XYZ file of C-alpha atoms in Angstrom:
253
model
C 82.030 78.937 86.486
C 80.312 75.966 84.479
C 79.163 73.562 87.088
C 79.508 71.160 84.637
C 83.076 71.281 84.553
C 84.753 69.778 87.862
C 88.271 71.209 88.715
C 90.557 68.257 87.927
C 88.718 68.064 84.443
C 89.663 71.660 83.492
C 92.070 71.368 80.944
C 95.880 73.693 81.360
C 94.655 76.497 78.972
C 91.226 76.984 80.038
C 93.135 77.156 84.090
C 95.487 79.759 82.807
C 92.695 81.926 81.509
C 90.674 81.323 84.368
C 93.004 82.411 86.940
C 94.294 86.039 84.790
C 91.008 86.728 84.518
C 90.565 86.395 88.131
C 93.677 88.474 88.779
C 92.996 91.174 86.283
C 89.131 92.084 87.800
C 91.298 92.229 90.897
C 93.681 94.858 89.822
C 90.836 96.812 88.059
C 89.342 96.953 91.649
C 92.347 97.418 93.759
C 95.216 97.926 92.065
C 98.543 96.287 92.452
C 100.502 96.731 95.408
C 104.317 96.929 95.405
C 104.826 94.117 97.283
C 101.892 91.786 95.422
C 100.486 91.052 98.685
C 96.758 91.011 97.075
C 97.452 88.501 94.413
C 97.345 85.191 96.067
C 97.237 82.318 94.195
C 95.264 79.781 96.531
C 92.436 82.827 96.486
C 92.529 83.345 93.371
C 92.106 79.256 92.904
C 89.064 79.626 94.939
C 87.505 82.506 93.263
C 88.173 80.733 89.868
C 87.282 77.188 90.947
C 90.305 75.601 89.064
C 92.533 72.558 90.233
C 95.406 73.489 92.777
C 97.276 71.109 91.216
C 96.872 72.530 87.501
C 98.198 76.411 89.027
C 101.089 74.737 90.547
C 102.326 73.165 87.213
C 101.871 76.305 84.879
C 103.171 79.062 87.761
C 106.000 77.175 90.474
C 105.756 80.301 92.033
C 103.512 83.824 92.928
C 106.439 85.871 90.456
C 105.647 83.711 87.766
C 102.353 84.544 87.705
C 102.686 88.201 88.253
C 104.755 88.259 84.904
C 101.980 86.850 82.818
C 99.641 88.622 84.721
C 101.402 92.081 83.719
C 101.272 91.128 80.207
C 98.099 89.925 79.547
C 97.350 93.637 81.613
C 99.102 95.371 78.963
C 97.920 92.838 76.051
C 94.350 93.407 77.213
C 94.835 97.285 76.716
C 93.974 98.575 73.195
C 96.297 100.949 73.412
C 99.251 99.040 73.623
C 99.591 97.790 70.736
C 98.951 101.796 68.564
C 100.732 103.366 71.391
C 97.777 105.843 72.013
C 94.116 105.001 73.333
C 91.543 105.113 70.326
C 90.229 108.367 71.664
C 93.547 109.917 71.557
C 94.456 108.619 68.135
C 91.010 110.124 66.730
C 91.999 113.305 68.333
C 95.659 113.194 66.435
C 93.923 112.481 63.536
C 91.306 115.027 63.321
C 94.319 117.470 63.776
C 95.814 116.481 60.953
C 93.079 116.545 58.725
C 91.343 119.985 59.812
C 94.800 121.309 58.935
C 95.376 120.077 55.506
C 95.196 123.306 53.799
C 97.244 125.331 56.467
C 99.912 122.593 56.005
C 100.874 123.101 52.709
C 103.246 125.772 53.951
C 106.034 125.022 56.996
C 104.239 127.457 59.339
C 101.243 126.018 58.523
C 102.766 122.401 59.292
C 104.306 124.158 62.429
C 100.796 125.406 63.486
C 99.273 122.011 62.655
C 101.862 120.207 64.952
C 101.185 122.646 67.822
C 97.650 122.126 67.746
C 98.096 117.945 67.263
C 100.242 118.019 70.878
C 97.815 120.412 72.580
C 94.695 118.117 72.328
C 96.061 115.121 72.232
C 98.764 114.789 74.839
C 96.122 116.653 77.328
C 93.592 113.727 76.682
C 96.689 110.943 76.753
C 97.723 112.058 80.283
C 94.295 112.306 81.658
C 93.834 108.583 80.191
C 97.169 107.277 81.326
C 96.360 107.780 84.905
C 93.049 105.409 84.129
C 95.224 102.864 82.295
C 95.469 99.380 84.636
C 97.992 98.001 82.958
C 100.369 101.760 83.159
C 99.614 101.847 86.729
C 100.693 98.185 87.546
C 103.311 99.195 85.431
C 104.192 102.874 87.312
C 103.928 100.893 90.446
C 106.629 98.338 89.799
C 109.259 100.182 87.943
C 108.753 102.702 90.528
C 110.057 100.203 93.089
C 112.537 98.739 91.354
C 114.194 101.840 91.273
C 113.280 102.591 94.694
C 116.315 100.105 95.564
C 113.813 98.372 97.809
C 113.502 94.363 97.874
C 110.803 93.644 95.186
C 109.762 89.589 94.993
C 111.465 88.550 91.416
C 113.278 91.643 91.216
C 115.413 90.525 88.139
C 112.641 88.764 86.554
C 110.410 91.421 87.405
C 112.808 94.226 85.633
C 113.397 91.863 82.532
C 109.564 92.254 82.023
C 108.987 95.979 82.050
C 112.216 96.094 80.288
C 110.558 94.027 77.462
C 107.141 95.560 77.935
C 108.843 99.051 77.075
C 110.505 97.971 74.306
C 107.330 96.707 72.870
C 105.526 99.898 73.219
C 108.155 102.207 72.563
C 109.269 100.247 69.346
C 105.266 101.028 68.587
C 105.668 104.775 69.253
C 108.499 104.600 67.527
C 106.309 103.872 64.093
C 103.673 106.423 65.142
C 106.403 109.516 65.167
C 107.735 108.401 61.670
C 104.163 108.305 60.559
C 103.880 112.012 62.129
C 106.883 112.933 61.055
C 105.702 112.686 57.631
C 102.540 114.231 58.025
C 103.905 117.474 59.066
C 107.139 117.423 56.673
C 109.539 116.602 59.827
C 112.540 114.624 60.177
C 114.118 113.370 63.051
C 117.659 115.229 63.498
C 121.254 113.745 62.402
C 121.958 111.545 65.474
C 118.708 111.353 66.956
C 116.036 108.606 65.714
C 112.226 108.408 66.429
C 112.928 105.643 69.507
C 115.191 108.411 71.414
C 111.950 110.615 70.344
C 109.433 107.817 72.448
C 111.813 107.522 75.113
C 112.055 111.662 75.777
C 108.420 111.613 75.584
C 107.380 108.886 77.668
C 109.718 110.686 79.962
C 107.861 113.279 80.355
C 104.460 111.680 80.912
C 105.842 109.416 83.059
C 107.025 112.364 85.525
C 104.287 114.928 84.578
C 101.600 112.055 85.735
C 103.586 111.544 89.165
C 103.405 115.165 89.556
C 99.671 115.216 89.353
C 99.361 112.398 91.867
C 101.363 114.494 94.393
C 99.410 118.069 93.286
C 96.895 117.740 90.957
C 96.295 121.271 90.821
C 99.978 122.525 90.197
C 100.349 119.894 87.080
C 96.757 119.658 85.763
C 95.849 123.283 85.969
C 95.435 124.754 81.926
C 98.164 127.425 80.949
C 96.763 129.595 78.042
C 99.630 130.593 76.036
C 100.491 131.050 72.523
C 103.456 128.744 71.233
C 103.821 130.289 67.323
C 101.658 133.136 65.945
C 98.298 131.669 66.555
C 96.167 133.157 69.771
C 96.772 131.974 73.028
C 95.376 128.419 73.908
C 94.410 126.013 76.932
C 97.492 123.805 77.065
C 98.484 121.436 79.886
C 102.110 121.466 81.056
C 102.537 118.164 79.494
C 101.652 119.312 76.262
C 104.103 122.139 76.217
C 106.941 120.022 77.347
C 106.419 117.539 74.503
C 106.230 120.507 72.139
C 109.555 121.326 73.458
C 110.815 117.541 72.749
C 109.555 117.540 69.932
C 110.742 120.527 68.277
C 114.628 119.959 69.444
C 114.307 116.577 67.952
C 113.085 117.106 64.550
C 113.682 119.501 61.869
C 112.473 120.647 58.839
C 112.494 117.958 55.808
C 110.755 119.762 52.913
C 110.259 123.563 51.865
């Protein structure tokens, strides 16, 4: 902290930033707990040096803060705002492009879409589980539907509510985009959100699956999906194949 700057001098906005920077260096290093019994906002004063006074006025409580805490978790993440990590979105691409020949023809598109899911959903999970901001995220959903008493429960749930929305409204635009690229369309009654939502479903439960046994849920499968040879493919990936396919159909010859 600048020396120079004495706690009752620090103005609102540089406090705010201050203390969620304090908070997020903690949840990169511990995690949050269900309960948010590590964040505590008279250590995190301490550890940021800002005026008690100042906290008091922009959070009247420790749920307050948690909410803008969770946000600027998920705001800080890159891939919040494209829906994959930059990694994973490279990895989408290049599957597109070293297929642009092949997909000229539906089977071609058809082997070009198996072979987008099968890198790229086996890098997302791995990267999920490394997210912050998805574990903080995993954590509290996971005990608001628990049924247990959660500190701000409504608040808490009108958050993640809003911080889905967000992203899925972004995956949303990133299965339109794909959707074109490989001559898909979603089917009559189903849109590209339902799409996100089925998906995220299944990451969501494949990555709590590899908490509990790693080896059952992470191991490879080599199969072959379409007429291509068999290939490494994690269970995720073949489930979101499977999504994927009953959702969409064909939209040009």
């Amino acid at each position: 902290m600048p020396p120079s700057v004495p706690r009752s001098r620090r103005p609102a906005g540089q406090t705010r930033a201050l203390m969620l920077q304090a908070a997020v260096e903690k949840v990169q290093t511990e995690g949050l707990l269900v309960d948010y019994a590590n964040i505590e906002l008279e250590d995190l004063i301490r550890v940021s040096g800002v005026p008690r006074s100042t906290v008091f006025r922009i959070w009247p409580d420790r749920v307050a803060f948690i909410a803008d805490l969770v946000r600027a978790l998920f705001e800080a993440d890159p891939g919040f705002d494209t829906g994959f990590d930059e990694e994973t979105r490279d990895l989408l691409q290049r599957a597109v492009v070293e297929n642009a020949d092949p997909m000229r023809t539906f089977e071609g598109r058809r082997a070009g879409l198996r072979e987008a899911l099968r890198v790229t959903v086996a890098h997302n999970i791995v990267t999920v589980e490394h997210t912050v901001a998805w574990r903080a995220y995993r954590t509290m959903s996971a005990a608001l539907a628990s049924g247990d008493a959660v500190p701000g429960g409504s608040e808490i749930r009108a958050l993640l509510s809003e911080i889905e929305g967000r992203y899925l409204d972004r995956m949303a635009e990133l299965y339109r985009a794909l959707n074109d690229a490989f001559g898909l369309r979603m089917r009559q009654g189903l849109s590209e959100r339902d799409l996100a939502v089925a998906v995220m479903a299944v990451i969501e439960g494949m990555s709590d699956h590899s908490r509990i046994n790693p080896a059952m849920a992470g191991a490879p499968r080599v199969v072959s999906l379409g007429p291509e040879p068999p290939g490494e493919w994690h269970l995720a990936g073949i489930a979101v194949y499977g999504v994927y396919t009953a959702f969409t159909e064909q939209a040009r010859d």
